[in-house]
CSV table of C-alpha atoms and ligand atoms in Angstrom, one decimal:
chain,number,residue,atom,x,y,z
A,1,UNK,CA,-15.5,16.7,-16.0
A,2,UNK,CA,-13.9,13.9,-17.7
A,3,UNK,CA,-11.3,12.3,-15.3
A,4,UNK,CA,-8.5,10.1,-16.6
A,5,UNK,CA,-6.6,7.5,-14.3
A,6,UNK,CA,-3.5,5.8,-15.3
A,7,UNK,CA,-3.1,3.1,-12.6
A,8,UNK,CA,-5.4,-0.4,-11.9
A,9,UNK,CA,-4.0,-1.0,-8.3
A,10,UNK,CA,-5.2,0.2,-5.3
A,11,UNK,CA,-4.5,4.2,-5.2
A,12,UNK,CA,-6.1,4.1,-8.5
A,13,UNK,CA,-8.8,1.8,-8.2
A,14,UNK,CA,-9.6,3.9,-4.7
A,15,UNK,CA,-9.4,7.3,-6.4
A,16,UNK,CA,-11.3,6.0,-9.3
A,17,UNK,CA,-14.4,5.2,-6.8
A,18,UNK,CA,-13.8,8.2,-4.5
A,19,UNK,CA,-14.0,10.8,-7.4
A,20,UNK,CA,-17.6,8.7,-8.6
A,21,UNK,CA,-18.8,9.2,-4.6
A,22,UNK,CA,-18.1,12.5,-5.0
A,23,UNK,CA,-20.1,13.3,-8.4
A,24,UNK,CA,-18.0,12.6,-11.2
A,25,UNK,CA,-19.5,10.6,-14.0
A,26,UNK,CA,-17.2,10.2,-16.9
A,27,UNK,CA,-14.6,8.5,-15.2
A,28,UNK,CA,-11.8,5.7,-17.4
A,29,UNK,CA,-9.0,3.9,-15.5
A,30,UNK,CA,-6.1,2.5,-17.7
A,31,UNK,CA,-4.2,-0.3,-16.6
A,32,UNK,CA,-1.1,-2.3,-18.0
A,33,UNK,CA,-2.3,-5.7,-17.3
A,34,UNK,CA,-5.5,-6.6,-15.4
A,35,UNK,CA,-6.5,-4.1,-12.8
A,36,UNK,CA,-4.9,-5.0,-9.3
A,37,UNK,CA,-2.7,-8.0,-10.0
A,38,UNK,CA,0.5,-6.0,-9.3
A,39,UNK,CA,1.6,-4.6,-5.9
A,40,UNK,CA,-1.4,-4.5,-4.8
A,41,UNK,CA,-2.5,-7.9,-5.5
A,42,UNK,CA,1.1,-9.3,-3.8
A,43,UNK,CA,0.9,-7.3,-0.4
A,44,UNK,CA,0.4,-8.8,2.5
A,45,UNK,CA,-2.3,-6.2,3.7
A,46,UNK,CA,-0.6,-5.3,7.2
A,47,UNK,CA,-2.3,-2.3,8.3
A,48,UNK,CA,0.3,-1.0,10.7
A,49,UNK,CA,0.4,2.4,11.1
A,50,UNK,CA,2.6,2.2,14.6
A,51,UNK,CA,4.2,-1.1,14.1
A,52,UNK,CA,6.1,0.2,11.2
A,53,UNK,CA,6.9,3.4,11.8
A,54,UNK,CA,9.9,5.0,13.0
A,55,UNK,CA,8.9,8.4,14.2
A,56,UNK,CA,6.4,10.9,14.9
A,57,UNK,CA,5.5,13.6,12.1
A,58,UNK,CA,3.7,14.3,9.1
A,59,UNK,CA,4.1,10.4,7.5
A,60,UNK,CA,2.7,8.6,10.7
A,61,UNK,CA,-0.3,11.1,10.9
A,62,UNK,CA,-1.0,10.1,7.7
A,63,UNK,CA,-0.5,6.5,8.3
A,64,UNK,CA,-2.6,6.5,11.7
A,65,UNK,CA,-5.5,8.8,9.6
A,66,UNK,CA,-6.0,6.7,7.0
A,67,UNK,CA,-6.1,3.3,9.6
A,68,UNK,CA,-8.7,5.4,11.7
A,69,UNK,CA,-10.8,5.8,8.3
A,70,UNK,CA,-10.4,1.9,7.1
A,71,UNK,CA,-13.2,-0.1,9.0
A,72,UNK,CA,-15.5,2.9,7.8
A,73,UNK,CA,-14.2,2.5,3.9
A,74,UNK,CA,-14.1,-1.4,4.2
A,75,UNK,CA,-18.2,-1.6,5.5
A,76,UNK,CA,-18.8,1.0,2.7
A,77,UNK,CA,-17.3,-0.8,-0.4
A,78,UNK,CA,-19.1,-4.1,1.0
A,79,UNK,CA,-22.2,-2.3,0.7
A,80,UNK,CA,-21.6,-1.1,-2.7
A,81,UNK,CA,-20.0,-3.9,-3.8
A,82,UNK,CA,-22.0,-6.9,-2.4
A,83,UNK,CA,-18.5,-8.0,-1.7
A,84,UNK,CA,-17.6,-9.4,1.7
A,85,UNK,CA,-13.6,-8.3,2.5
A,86,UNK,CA,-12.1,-9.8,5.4
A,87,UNK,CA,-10.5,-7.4,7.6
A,88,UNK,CA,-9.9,-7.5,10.9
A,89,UNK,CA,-8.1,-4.7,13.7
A,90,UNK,CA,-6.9,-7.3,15.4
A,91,UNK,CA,-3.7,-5.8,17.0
A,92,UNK,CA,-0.1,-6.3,15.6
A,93,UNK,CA,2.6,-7.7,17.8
A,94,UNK,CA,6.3,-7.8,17.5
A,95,UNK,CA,8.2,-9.9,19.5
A,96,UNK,CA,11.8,-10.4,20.6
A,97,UNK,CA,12.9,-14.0,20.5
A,98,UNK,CA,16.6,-13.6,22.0
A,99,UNK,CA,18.8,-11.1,24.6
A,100,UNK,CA,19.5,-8.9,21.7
A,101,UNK,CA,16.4,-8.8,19.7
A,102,UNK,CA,15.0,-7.9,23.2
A,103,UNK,CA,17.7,-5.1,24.0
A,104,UNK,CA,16.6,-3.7,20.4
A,105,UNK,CA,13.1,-4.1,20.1
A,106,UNK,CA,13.1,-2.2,24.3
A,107,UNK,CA,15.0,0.9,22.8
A,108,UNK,CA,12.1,1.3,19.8
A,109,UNK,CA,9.4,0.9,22.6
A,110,UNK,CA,10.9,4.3,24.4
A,111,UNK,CA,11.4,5.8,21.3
A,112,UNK,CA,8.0,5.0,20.3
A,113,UNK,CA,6.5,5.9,23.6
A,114,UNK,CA,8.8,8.9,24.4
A,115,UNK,CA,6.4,10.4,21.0
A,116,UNK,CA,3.1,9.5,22.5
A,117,UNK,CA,2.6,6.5,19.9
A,118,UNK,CA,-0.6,3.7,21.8
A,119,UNK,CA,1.4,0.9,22.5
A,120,UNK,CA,1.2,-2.0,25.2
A,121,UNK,CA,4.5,-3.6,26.4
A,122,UNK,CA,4.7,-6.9,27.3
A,123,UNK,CA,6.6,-9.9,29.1
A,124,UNK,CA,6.6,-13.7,27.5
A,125,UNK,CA,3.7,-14.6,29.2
A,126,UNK,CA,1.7,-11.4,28.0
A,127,UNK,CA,2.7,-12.4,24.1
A,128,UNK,CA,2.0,-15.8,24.7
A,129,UNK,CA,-1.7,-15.1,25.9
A,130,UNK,CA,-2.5,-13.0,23.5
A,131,UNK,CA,-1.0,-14.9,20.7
A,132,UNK,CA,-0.5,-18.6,22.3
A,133,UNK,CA,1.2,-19.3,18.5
A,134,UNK,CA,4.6,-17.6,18.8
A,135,UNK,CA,7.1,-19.3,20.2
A,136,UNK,CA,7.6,-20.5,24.2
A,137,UNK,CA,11.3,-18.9,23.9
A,138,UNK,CA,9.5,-15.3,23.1
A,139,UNK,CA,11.5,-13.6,25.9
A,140,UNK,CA,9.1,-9.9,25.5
A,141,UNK,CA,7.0,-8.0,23.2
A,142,UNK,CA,5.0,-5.0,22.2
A,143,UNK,CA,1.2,-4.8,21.3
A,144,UNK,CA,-0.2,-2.0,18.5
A,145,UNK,CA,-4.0,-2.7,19.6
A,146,UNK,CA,-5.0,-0.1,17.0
A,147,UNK,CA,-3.1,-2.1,13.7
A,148,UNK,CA,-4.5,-5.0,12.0
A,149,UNK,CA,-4.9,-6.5,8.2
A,150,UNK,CA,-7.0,-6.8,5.5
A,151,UNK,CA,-7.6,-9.5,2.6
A,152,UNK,CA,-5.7,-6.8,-0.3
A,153,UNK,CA,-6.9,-9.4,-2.9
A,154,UNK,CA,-10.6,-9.7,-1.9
A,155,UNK,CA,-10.4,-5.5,-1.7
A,156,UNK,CA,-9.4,-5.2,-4.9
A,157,UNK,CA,-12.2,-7.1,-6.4
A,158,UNK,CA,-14.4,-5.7,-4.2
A,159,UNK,CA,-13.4,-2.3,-5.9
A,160,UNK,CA,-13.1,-3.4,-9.3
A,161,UNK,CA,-17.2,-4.9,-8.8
A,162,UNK,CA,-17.9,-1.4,-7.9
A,163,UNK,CA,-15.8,0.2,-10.5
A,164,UNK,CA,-18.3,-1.5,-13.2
A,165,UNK,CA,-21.6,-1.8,-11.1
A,166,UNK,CA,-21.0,1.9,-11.6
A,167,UNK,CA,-20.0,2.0,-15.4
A,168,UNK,CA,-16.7,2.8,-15.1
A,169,UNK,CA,-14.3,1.3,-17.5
A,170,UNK,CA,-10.9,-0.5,-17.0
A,171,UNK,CA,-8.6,-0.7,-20.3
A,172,UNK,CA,-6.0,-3.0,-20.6
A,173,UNK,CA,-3.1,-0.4,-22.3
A,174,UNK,CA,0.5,0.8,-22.1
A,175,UNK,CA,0.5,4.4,-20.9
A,176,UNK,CA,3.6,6.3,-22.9
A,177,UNK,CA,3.4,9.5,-22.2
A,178,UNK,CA,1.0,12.5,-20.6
A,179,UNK,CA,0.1,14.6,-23.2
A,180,UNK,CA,0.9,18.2,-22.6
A,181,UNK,CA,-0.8,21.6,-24.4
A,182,UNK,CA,0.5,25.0,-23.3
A,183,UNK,CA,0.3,24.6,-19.0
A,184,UNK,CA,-1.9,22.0,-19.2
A,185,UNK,CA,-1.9,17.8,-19.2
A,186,UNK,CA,-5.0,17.3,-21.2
A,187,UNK,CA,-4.7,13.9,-21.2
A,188,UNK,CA,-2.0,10.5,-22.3
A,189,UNK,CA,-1.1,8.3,-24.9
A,190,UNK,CA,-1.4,4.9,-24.7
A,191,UNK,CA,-1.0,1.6,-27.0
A,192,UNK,CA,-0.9,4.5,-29.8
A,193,UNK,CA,-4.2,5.7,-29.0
A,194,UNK,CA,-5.3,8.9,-27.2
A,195,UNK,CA,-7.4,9.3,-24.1
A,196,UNK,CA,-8.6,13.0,-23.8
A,197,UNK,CA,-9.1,14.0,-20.4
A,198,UNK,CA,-10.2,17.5,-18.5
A,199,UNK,CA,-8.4,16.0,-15.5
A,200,UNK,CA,-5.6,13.5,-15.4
A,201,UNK,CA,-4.7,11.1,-12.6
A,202,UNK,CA,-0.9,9.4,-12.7
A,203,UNK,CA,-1.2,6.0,-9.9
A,204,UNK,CA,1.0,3.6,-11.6
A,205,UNK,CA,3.2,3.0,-8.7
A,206,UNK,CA,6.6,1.4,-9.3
A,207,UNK,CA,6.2,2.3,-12.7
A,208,UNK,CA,5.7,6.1,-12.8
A,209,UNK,CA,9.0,6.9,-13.7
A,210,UNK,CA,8.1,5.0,-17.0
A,211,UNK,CA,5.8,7.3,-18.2
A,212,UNK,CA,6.8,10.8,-20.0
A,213,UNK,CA,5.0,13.9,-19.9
A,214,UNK,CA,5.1,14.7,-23.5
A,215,UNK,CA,9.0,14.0,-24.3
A,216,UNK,CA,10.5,14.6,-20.9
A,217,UNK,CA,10.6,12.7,-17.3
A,218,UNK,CA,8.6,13.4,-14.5
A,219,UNK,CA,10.4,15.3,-12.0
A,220,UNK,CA,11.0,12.6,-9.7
A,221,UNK,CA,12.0,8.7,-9.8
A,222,UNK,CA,10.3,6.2,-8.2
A,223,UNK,CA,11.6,2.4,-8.5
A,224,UNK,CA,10.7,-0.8,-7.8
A,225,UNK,CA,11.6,-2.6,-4.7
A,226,UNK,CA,11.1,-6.6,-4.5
A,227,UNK,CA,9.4,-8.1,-2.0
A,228,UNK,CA,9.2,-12.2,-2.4
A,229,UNK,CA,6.8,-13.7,-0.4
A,230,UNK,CA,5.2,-17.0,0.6
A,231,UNK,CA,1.9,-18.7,2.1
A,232,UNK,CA,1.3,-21.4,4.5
A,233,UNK,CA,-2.1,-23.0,4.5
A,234,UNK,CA,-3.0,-25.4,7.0
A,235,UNK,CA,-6.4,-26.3,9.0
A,236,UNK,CA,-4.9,-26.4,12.1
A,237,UNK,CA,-3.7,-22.6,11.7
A,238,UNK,CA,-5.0,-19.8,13.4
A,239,UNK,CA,-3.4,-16.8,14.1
A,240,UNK,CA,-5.0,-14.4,15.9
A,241,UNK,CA,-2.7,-11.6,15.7
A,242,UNK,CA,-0.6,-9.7,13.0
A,243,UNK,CA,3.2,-10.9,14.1
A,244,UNK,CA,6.4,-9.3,13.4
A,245,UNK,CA,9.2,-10.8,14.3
A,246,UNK,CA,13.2,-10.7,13.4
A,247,UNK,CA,13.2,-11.3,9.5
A,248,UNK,CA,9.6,-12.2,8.7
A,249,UNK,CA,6.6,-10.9,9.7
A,250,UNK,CA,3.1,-13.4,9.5
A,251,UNK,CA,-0.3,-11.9,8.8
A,252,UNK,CA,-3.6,-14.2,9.1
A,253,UNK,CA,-6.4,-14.6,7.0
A,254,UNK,CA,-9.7,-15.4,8.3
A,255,UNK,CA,-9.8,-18.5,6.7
A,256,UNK,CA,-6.1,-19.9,8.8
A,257,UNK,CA,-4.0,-18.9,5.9
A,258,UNK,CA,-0.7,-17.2,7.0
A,259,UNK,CA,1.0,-15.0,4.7
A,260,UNK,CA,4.8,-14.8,5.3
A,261,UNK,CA,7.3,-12.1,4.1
A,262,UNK,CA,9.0,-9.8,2.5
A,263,UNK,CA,12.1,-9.6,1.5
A,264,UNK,CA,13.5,-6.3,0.7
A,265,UNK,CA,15.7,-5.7,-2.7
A,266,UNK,CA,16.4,-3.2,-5.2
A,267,UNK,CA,16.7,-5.5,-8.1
A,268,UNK,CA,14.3,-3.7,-10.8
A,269,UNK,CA,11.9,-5.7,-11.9
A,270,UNK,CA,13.5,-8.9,-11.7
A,271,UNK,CA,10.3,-11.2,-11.7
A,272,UNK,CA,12.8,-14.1,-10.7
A,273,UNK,CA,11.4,-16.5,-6.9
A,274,UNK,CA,15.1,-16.8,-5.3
A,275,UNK,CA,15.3,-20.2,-3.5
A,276,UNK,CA,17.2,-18.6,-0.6
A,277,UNK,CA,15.0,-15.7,-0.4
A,278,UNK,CA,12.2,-17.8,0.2
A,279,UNK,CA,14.2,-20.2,3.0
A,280,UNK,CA,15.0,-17.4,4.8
A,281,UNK,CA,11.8,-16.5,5.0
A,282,UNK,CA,10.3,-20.1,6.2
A,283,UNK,CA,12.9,-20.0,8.5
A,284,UNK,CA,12.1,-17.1,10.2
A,285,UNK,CA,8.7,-17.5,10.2
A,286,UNK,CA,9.5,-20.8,11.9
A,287,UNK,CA,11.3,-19.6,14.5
A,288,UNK,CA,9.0,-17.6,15.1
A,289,UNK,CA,5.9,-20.0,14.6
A,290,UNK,CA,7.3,-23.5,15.7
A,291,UNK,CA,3.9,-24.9,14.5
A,292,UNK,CA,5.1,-24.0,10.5
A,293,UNK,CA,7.9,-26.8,11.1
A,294,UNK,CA,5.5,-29.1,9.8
A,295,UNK,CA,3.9,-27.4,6.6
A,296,UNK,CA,5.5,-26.1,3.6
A,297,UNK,CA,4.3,-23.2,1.9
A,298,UNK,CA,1.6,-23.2,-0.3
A,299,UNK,CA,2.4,-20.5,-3.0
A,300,UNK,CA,5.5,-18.0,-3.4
A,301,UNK,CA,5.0,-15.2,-5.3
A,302,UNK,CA,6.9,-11.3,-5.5
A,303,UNK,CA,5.7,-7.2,-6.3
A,304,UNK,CA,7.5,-3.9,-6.7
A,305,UNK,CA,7.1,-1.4,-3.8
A,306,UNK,CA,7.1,1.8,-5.7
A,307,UNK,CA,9.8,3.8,-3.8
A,308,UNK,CA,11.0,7.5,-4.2
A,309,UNK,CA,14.4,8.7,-2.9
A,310,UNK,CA,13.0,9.9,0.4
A,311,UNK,CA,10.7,6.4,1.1
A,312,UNK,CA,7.8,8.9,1.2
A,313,UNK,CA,4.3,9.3,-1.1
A,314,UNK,CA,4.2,11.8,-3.7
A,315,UNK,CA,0.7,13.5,-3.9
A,316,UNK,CA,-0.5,15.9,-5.8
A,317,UNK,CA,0.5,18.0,-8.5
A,318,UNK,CA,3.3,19.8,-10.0
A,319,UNK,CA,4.0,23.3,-10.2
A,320,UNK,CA,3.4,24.3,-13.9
A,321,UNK,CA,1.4,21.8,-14.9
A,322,UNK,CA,-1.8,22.0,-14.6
A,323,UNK,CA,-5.0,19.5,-14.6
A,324,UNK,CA,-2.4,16.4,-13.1
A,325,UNK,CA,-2.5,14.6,-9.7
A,326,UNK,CA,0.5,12.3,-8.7
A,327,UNK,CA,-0.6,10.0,-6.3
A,328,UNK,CA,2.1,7.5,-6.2
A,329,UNK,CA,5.3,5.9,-3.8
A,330,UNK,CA,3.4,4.2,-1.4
A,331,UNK,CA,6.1,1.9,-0.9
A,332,UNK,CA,5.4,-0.3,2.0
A,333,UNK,CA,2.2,1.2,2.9
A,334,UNK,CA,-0.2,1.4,-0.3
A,335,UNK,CA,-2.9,-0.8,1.1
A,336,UNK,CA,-2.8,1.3,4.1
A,337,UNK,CA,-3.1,4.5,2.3
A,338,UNK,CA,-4.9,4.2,-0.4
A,339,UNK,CA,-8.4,4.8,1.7
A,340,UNK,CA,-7.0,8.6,2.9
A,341,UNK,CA,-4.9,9.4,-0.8
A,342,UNK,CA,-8.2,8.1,-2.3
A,343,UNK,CA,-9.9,11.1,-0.3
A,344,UNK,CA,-7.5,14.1,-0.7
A,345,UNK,CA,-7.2,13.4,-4.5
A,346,UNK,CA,-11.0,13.8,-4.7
A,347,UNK,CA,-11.6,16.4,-2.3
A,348,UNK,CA,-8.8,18.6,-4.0
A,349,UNK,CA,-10.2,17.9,-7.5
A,350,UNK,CA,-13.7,18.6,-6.7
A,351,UNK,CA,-14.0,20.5,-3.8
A,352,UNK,CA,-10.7,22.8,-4.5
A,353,UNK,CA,-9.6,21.3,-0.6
A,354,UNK,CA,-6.0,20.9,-0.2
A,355,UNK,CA,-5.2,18.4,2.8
A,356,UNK,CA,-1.9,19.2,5.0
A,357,UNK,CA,-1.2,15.6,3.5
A,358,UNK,CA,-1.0,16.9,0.1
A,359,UNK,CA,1.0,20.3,1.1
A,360,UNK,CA,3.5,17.5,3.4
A,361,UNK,CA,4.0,14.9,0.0
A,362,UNK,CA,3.3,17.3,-2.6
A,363,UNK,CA,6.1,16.3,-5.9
A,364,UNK,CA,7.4,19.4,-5.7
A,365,UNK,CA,10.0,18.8,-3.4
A,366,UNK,CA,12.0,16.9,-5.7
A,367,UNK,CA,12.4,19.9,-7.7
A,368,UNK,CA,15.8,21.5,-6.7
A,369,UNK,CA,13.9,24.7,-6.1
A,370,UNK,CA,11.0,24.6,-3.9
A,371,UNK,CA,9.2,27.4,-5.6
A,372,UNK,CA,10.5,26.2,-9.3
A,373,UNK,CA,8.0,25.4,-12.4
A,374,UNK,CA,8.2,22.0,-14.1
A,375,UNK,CA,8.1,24.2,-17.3
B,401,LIG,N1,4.4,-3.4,4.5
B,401,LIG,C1,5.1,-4.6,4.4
B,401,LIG,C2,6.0,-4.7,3.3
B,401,LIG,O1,6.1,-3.8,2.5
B,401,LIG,O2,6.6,-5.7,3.1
């Protein structure tokens, strides 16, 4: 089987090595700039299946499953790779720095624990032992024990060193368009050139929507949304925790860095570091983090959160069509998901296993009948 992957970030990359775990030899992943130097590359690499989540159901199962697979996947790829990745489940906290930030943040804890989700609340003093960084004003908090980071940019070159210990190739091309014969995607042309394929693999995140099978649009839209960001660097900083807090949230590296963001903004690829955007941000994290007051960020930076109209993924493939896998609109979450996607893309296209995941984000819901063809 000759597999085909149109995306270098980390759904793709990830799919790219589960599918050569799993058997597959003749594997190519195309990529419209150098593989993992777009979302995936500008995440902050939260890994927090309960912080972030705002209910129980198929989309936090997913979330919580694919945290509960990471450390395994992370010791793994250092094997394979020879490449150390720092990740740590160190616990997220969010924290509630006024009356009103506390009345809110309470009413998400009962939510939260009214569905079961493993969380610890906790007064000032609580916080401020487990994370002696955040501000004395902290008036309460809440602590995910099971959430935690990891170093996105060190992943990704830990997968691309396995991607090529293992042969497999990464070109550097524009993908136009899927090709499509009869029922079946046999393939996509790209930079003017075609790449035959038995099986075809569409991961280009915020830019699916750019990308045609044959002359018409995928069923769906996914767009970018901004996220600027910024990094403070420091030796006297050392966060211990993953901190959320009202308008920023701070995740560590193991080396003291501290990564501060994101804004949030349906811009379109506007490429553009907004002074304000960024203020906002330092001043947040600030607040948050009096110990900032006296460093300035080290490097700003922004990425596109691919995001479909729901705010959900979209995995796996379209009625009518066959020989395609959509694995894209991770929006906040790819670096979180791409260890689980990674695994129900390959064990549907070689083991003929569909996951509940897949049957919960299949594409086909965009379609305005659920039972409808693409053709
Ligand atoms: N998951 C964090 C973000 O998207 O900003």
């Amino acid at each position: 089987m000759n597999v085909l992957v149109i995306g270098g970030g980390i759904i793709g990359l990830s799919i790219a090595r589960e599918l050569r775990l799993s058997g597959i030899t003749k594997i190519r992943v195309i990529e419209n700039s150098t593989a993992g130097t777009q979302a995936s590359w500008a995440a902050a690499g939260m890994l927090a299946p309960n912080a972030e989540a705002e209910k129980a159901g198929a989309f936090y199962n997913f979330c919580a499953a694919s945290n509960a697979i990471y450390a395994d996947f992370v010791r793994r790829l250092a094997e394979e790779s020879g490449v150390d990745v720092d990740y740590r489940k160190c616990g997220t906290i969010e924290v509630a720095l006024s009356d009103d930030e506390a009345a809110s943040l309470s009413a998400k804890i009962e939510q939260q624990r009214s569905q079961g989700f493993k969380l610890e609340a906790m007064d000032s003093g609580g916080i401020l032992s487990l994370e002696p960084n955040v501000s004395q004003s902290v008036v309460c908090g809440v602590h995910y024990p099971d959430d935690g980071y990891i170093d996105n940019r060190k992943l990704l070159e830990a997968l691309t060193v396995y991607l090529r210990l293992n042969g497999i190739d990464i070109e550097d091309h524009l993908v136009e368009s899927l090709i499509v014969e009869g029922d079946r995607i046999t393939g996509a042309i790209a930079s003017n050139r075609t790449y035959d394929a038995d099986v075809t693999i569409l991961a280009t995140g915020a830019w699916s929507s750019l990308i045609k099978i044959g002359v018409r649009p995928l069923p769906f839209n996914v767009k970018p949304i901004k996220g600027q960001m910024s990094i403070f660097a420091h030796p006297s900083l050392n966060l211990r925790k993953v901190v959320i807090a009202q308008g920023a949230y701070l995740t560590p590296r193991d080396d003291g860095r501290i990564l501060v963001g994101a804004t949030v903004e349906d811009v379109g690829f506007d490429r553009r570091i907004d002074d304000d955007a960024i203020s906002g941000l330092k001043t947040a994290a600030r607040r948050t983090m009096p110990m900032l007051e006296r460093i300035e960020p080290v490097e700003t930076w922004c990425g596109f959160r691919p995001f479909a109209g729901d705010g959900l993924p979209i995995i796996g493939e379209i009625n009518g069509l066959k020989d395609l896998f959509i694995a894209t609109a991770h929006f906040r979450n790819g670096i979180l998901l791409a260890p689980l996607t990674a695994r129900i893309i390959a064990d549907k296209i070689v083991r003929d296993i569909e996951s509940p995941f897949i049957r919960a984000f299949r594409p086909q819901r965009f379609l305005q009948n659920s039972g409808a063809s693409y053709r």
